[in-house]
Amino acid sequence: MRLERFPEIAPYDEGTLDVGDGHRIHWSVAGNPRGKPALVVHGGPGAGSSPGSRRLFDPELYRIVQFDQRGCGRSTPHASDPATDMALNTTAHLVADMERLRVSLGIDRWLLYGGSWGSTLILAYAEAHPERVTEIVVQAVTTTRRSEIAWLYEGVGRFFPEAHERFREGACGTPGLPRTPDAPDGRASGPGTPGAAGLRAPALHVPDLLRAYAALMEHPDPGVREKAAADWSAWEDAVLSGEGQGTPYSDRVDRAQLAFVRICSHYFSQGAFLEEGALIRDAGRLAGTPGFLVHGRADMGGPLVTAWELARAWPDAELHVVEGAGHLGGDETRRLVMAALARFAKA
């Protein structure tokens, strides 16, 4: 079974698509023009597409479509520009953009592949348009429930208390947001609560913390935006620090990092504009659509329980748990994904 990625290939076609609201999304197509259509859905939100993702697909068998979601990559307007209106960037907008892209490329049905935030967007699209999806392959499964967001930006802080205190301190002093030692229900709001393991950062429960960062990313002072983006990225890297794969979030440079954090804080402070639990609740809509889920048992950013719950609710999904793997995966994760793509290429 193949473990190494396929050789690098360049797109044979690319362009931008007017999706309305003044937005144009950048897209590209690589591989075999007569191959099985597959859409790669990048993570983030706001990470932008990566040419390395198409190396998971056999270019002789697949027509590989990639696109940059609103506000990032080569799509315009770019979220690093403070003049870009974020109100026109929601999950519903992205689902509609994907469907417009499918129609514009003359594709009847396509396989969907992605991970992390990409899995959330894949599920939202597939549940809205199940008749347009042949198969789904996802790794690092998320559905971006508020409970998952709370884990990523507070709960997992119990394992990284120093980094989490720095992350919370980055939001201190944001105008118009409360700083209270307790959450509204009377429970301590998290690791930043006074007296919790010696941490001193003023307490904001998760929605307020994320709204604070979203507000900082709208600040007119570029220095304020840059510091907030750096603080957010440092926290994301801390969560992944046990995976030994460097600092992928802090390594983003300039406008890419600014766009990423602005989009992330915009989405996560508003529950990704999704009804809580809806993607798992409505997974029955995917009956008849084969799903291949790969998740690392040691994923600190997105615990396995989400993938497990989704697999139970989706009649045609199979879940593969990779022992010792984290959010970014590794050789075994890649092997499983490539095996699934090889299998589905012949379906």
Coordinates of C-alpha atoms in Angstrom, one line a residue:
M1 CA 0.0 0.0 0.0
R2 CA 1.4 3.4 -1.0
L3 CA 2.8 5.6 1.8
E4 CA 4.7 8.2 -0.1
R5 CA 2.9 11.1 -1.6
F6 CA 2.5 11.4 -5.4
P7 CA 4.9 13.8 -7.1
E8 CA 4.2 17.5 -7.2
I9 CA 2.0 18.6 -10.0
A10 CA 0.9 22.0 -11.2
P11 CA -2.7 23.0 -11.9
Y12 CA -3.7 22.7 -15.6
D13 CA -6.4 25.3 -15.0
E14 CA -7.1 28.0 -12.5
G15 CA -9.0 31.3 -12.1
T16 CA -11.3 33.3 -9.8
L17 CA -15.1 32.9 -9.4
D18 CA -17.4 35.8 -8.6
V19 CA -19.6 34.4 -5.8
G20 CA -21.4 37.6 -5.0
D21 CA -21.1 40.1 -2.1
G22 CA -18.0 41.6 -3.8
H23 CA -16.1 38.3 -3.2
R24 CA -14.1 36.3 -5.7
I25 CA -12.7 32.9 -4.7
H26 CA -9.5 31.6 -6.3
W27 CA -9.7 28.0 -7.6
S28 CA -7.4 25.6 -9.3
V29 CA -7.7 22.1 -11.0
A30 CA -4.9 19.5 -11.3
G31 CA -4.6 15.9 -12.4
N32 CA -6.6 14.2 -15.1
P33 CA -9.3 16.4 -16.7
R34 CA -11.3 13.2 -17.2
G35 CA -10.6 11.8 -13.8
K36 CA -13.0 11.4 -10.8
P37 CA -13.8 14.9 -9.4
A38 CA -12.6 15.6 -5.9
L39 CA -12.7 18.8 -3.9
V40 CA -10.0 19.6 -1.3
V41 CA -11.5 21.7 1.5
H42 CA -8.8 23.5 3.5
G43 CA -8.8 24.1 7.3
G44 CA -8.6 27.1 9.5
P45 CA -11.0 28.6 8.8
G46 CA -8.7 31.0 6.9
A47 CA -5.7 28.7 6.3
G48 CA -5.8 28.8 2.5
S49 CA -5.3 25.9 0.2
S50 CA -1.9 24.1 0.0
P51 CA -0.4 22.5 -3.2
G52 CA 0.8 19.6 -1.0
S53 CA -2.8 18.4 -0.5
R54 CA -3.2 17.3 -4.1
R55 CA -0.2 15.0 -3.7
L56 CA -2.5 12.6 -1.7
F57 CA -4.4 11.9 -4.9
D58 CA -3.4 9.8 -7.9
P59 CA -3.2 12.4 -10.6
E60 CA -4.0 9.8 -13.3
L61 CA -7.3 9.0 -11.6
Y62 CA -8.5 12.2 -10.1
R63 CA -9.5 15.7 -11.2
I64 CA -8.4 17.6 -8.1
V65 CA -10.1 20.8 -7.4
Q66 CA -8.9 23.3 -4.7
F67 CA -10.1 26.7 -3.7
D68 CA -9.3 29.4 -1.2
Q69 CA -12.3 30.2 1.1
R70 CA -13.5 33.7 1.4
G71 CA -10.9 36.2 2.7
C72 CA -7.8 34.0 2.5
G73 CA -5.2 32.7 0.1
R74 CA -5.6 34.3 -3.3
S75 CA -9.3 35.0 -2.8
T76 CA -10.4 38.7 -2.6
P77 CA -11.1 40.8 -0.7
H78 CA -8.5 39.6 1.8
A79 CA -9.3 39.4 5.5
S80 CA -5.9 41.0 6.3
D81 CA -7.4 44.2 5.0
P82 CA -9.4 45.8 7.9
A83 CA -11.8 47.3 5.3
T84 CA -13.0 43.8 4.4
D85 CA -16.5 43.2 5.8
M86 CA -16.5 40.0 7.8
A87 CA -20.3 40.0 8.0
L88 CA -20.2 38.5 4.5
N89 CA -18.0 35.6 5.6
T90 CA -20.0 32.8 7.3
T91 CA -20.4 29.0 7.0
A92 CA -23.5 29.5 4.9
H93 CA -21.6 31.8 2.5
L94 CA -18.8 29.2 2.2
V95 CA -21.3 26.3 1.5
A96 CA -23.0 28.4 -1.2
D97 CA -19.5 29.2 -2.7
M98 CA -18.7 25.5 -2.9
E99 CA -21.9 24.8 -4.8
R100 CA -21.3 27.7 -7.2
L101 CA -17.8 26.4 -7.9
R102 CA -19.2 22.9 -8.6
V103 CA -21.7 24.3 -11.1
S104 CA -19.1 26.6 -12.7
L105 CA -16.8 23.7 -13.3
G106 CA -19.5 21.5 -14.8
I107 CA -19.2 18.8 -12.1
D108 CA -22.2 16.7 -11.3
R109 CA -20.9 15.0 -8.1
W110 CA -17.6 15.0 -6.4
L111 CA -15.6 13.4 -3.5
L112 CA -14.8 15.7 -0.6
Y113 CA -11.5 15.6 1.3
G114 CA -10.3 17.8 4.2
G115 CA -9.5 18.0 7.8
S116 CA -9.9 20.0 11.0
W117 CA -12.1 23.0 10.1
G118 CA -12.3 21.5 6.6
S119 CA -14.2 18.5 8.0
T120 CA -16.8 20.9 9.5
L121 CA -17.3 22.7 6.2
I122 CA -17.4 19.4 4.3
L123 CA -20.2 18.1 6.6
A124 CA -22.1 21.4 6.3
Y125 CA -22.0 21.2 2.5
A126 CA -22.7 17.5 2.3
E127 CA -25.7 17.7 4.6
A128 CA -27.1 20.6 2.5
H129 CA -26.3 18.9 -0.9
P130 CA -26.0 15.1 -0.3
E131 CA -27.0 14.4 -3.9
R132 CA -23.8 16.1 -5.0
V133 CA -21.3 14.1 -2.9
T134 CA -19.9 10.7 -3.9
E135 CA -17.7 10.0 -0.9
I136 CA -16.1 11.9 2.0
V137 CA -12.6 11.4 3.5
V138 CA -11.7 13.5 6.5
Q139 CA -8.9 13.5 9.1
A140 CA -8.8 15.3 12.4
V141 CA -12.6 15.4 12.6
T142 CA -14.3 18.5 14.0
T143 CA -17.9 19.8 13.8
T144 CA -17.0 23.1 15.5
R145 CA -19.7 22.8 18.2
R146 CA -19.4 25.4 21.0
S147 CA -18.3 22.6 23.3
E148 CA -15.4 21.8 20.9
I149 CA -14.4 25.5 20.7
A150 CA -14.5 25.7 24.5
W151 CA -12.1 22.7 24.7
L152 CA -9.7 24.2 22.3
Y153 CA -9.5 27.7 23.8
E154 CA -10.0 26.8 27.5
G155 CA -10.3 23.1 28.4
V156 CA -7.0 22.0 26.9
G157 CA -5.4 24.9 28.8
R158 CA -5.2 22.5 31.8
F159 CA -2.3 20.8 29.9
F160 CA -0.6 24.0 28.9
P161 CA -1.3 26.5 31.8
E162 CA 1.6 28.8 31.1
A163 CA 0.8 29.2 27.4
H164 CA -2.9 29.5 28.2
E165 CA -2.3 32.3 30.7
R166 CA -0.4 34.2 28.0
F167 CA -3.2 33.7 25.6
R168 CA -5.8 35.1 28.0
E169 CA -3.5 38.0 28.9
G170 CA -3.4 38.9 25.2
A171 CA -7.1 39.7 25.5
C172 CA -6.9 41.8 28.6
G173 CA -8.2 45.3 28.4
T174 CA -10.3 44.9 25.3
P175 CA -12.9 47.6 25.5
G176 CA -16.5 46.6 26.1
L177 CA -15.9 43.1 27.3
P178 CA -16.5 41.8 30.9
R179 CA -13.8 40.6 33.1
T180 CA -15.4 38.5 35.8
P181 CA -14.0 35.7 38.0
D182 CA -17.0 33.4 37.4
A183 CA -19.1 32.3 34.5
P184 CA -22.8 33.3 34.5
D185 CA -23.8 29.9 35.9
G186 CA -21.5 30.4 38.9
R187 CA -18.9 27.9 37.9
A188 CA -15.3 28.9 37.6
S189 CA -14.7 30.0 34.1
G190 CA -11.4 28.1 33.5
P191 CA -7.7 28.0 34.1
G192 CA -7.5 31.7 34.2
T193 CA -9.7 32.0 37.2
P194 CA -7.9 33.6 40.2
G195 CA -6.6 30.9 42.4
A196 CA -6.5 28.2 39.8
A197 CA -3.1 26.6 39.8
G198 CA -1.5 30.0 40.5
L199 CA -2.7 31.6 37.3
R200 CA -3.2 35.4 37.4
A201 CA -4.8 36.4 34.2
P202 CA -8.2 38.0 34.6
A203 CA -11.0 35.6 33.8
L204 CA -13.1 35.8 30.6
H205 CA -15.2 32.8 29.8
V206 CA -14.6 31.4 26.3
P207 CA -17.2 33.4 24.3
D208 CA -15.9 36.7 25.7
L209 CA -12.3 35.6 25.2
L210 CA -12.9 34.9 21.6
R211 CA -14.9 38.1 21.1
A212 CA -12.0 40.0 22.6
Y213 CA -9.6 38.6 20.0
A214 CA -12.2 39.3 17.2
A215 CA -12.4 42.9 18.4
L216 CA -8.6 43.2 18.5
M217 CA -8.4 42.0 14.9
E218 CA -10.7 44.9 14.0
H219 CA -8.5 47.5 15.7
P220 CA -7.4 50.4 13.6
D221 CA -3.8 50.2 14.8
P222 CA -1.9 47.6 12.8
G223 CA 0.4 46.9 15.7
V224 CA -2.6 45.9 17.9
R225 CA -3.8 43.5 15.1
E226 CA -0.3 42.1 14.7
K227 CA 0.2 41.4 18.4
A228 CA -3.2 39.7 18.7
A229 CA -2.5 37.5 15.7
A230 CA 0.9 36.6 17.2
D231 CA -0.7 35.8 20.6
W232 CA -3.4 33.7 19.0
S233 CA -0.9 31.8 16.8
A234 CA 1.4 31.1 19.8
W235 CA -1.5 29.5 21.6
E236 CA -2.5 27.3 18.6
D237 CA 1.2 26.2 18.4
A238 CA 1.3 25.4 22.1
V239 CA -1.7 23.0 21.7
L240 CA 0.2 21.1 19.0
S241 CA 3.6 21.3 20.7
G242 CA 3.6 17.7 21.6
E243 CA 3.4 16.6 18.0
G244 CA 7.0 17.6 17.1
Q245 CA 6.0 19.4 13.9
G246 CA 7.3 22.9 14.7
T247 CA 5.2 26.0 14.9
P248 CA 2.9 25.9 11.9
Y249 CA 0.7 28.8 13.1
S250 CA 3.4 31.2 14.1
D251 CA 5.3 30.4 10.9
R252 CA 2.5 32.1 8.8
V253 CA 3.8 35.4 7.7
D254 CA 2.3 38.9 7.5
R255 CA -1.1 39.0 5.8
A256 CA -1.6 35.2 5.8
Q257 CA -1.4 35.2 9.6
L258 CA -3.5 38.3 10.0
A259 CA -6.2 36.8 7.8
F260 CA -6.1 33.5 9.5
V261 CA -6.6 34.9 13.0
R262 CA -9.2 37.4 11.9
I263 CA -11.3 34.7 10.2
C264 CA -10.8 32.2 13.1
S265 CA -11.8 34.6 15.8
H266 CA -14.7 35.8 13.7
Y267 CA -16.1 32.2 13.2
F268 CA -15.3 30.8 16.6
S269 CA -16.6 33.7 18.6
Q270 CA -20.0 33.0 16.9
G271 CA -20.1 29.2 17.1
A272 CA -19.2 29.0 13.4
F273 CA -22.7 30.3 12.6
L274 CA -24.0 26.8 13.2
E275 CA -26.8 25.5 15.4
E276 CA -25.2 23.7 18.2
G277 CA -24.8 20.0 17.4
A278 CA -26.6 20.2 14.1
L279 CA -23.9 18.5 12.0
I280 CA -24.0 15.4 14.1
R281 CA -27.7 15.5 14.6
D282 CA -28.3 15.7 10.8
A283 CA -25.6 13.1 9.9
G284 CA -28.4 10.8 8.9
R285 CA -28.8 12.9 5.7
L286 CA -25.5 11.3 4.6
A287 CA -27.0 7.8 4.6
G288 CA -25.8 6.1 1.4
T289 CA -22.7 8.3 1.2
P290 CA -19.5 6.4 2.2
G291 CA -17.4 8.2 4.8
F292 CA -13.9 7.5 5.9
L293 CA -12.9 9.2 9.1
V294 CA -9.3 9.2 10.5
H295 CA -8.5 10.6 13.9
G296 CA -5.5 10.6 16.2
R297 CA -6.2 9.3 19.7
A298 CA -3.6 11.9 21.0
D299 CA -5.3 14.9 19.2
M300 CA -5.1 17.6 21.9
G301 CA -6.9 20.2 19.9
G302 CA -9.9 18.0 18.9
P303 CA -10.6 15.1 21.2
L304 CA -11.6 11.7 19.6
V305 CA -15.1 11.9 21.0
T306 CA -16.3 14.1 18.2
A307 CA -15.2 11.6 15.5
W308 CA -16.7 8.8 17.5
E309 CA -20.1 10.5 17.9
L310 CA -20.2 11.4 14.2
A311 CA -19.4 7.8 13.2
R312 CA -22.3 6.6 15.4
A313 CA -24.7 9.0 13.8
W314 CA -23.6 8.5 10.1
P315 CA -24.7 5.1 8.9
D316 CA -22.1 4.7 6.2
A317 CA -19.1 6.1 8.0
E318 CA -16.1 4.1 9.1
L319 CA -13.8 5.5 11.8
H320 CA -10.1 4.7 11.9
V321 CA -8.3 5.7 15.1
V322 CA -4.5 6.2 14.9
E323 CA -2.8 5.4 18.2
G324 CA -0.3 8.1 19.2
A325 CA -1.2 10.5 16.4
G326 CA -2.2 14.1 17.1
H327 CA -4.1 16.7 15.2
L328 CA -1.6 17.0 12.3
G329 CA -1.3 13.3 11.9
G330 CA 1.7 11.5 10.5
D331 CA 2.7 8.5 8.4
E332 CA -0.1 6.2 9.4
T333 CA -2.7 8.9 9.0
R334 CA -1.4 9.7 5.6
R335 CA -1.4 6.0 4.7
L336 CA -5.0 5.5 5.7
V337 CA -6.1 8.7 3.8
M338 CA -4.3 7.7 0.6
A339 CA -5.7 4.1 0.9
A340 CA -9.2 5.5 1.1
L341 CA -8.7 7.8 -1.8
A342 CA -7.3 4.9 -3.9
R343 CA -10.3 2.8 -3.0
F344 CA -12.8 5.5 -3.9
A345 CA -11.1 6.3 -7.1
K346 CA -12.4 3.1 -8.5
A347 CA -15.9 3.5 -7.1

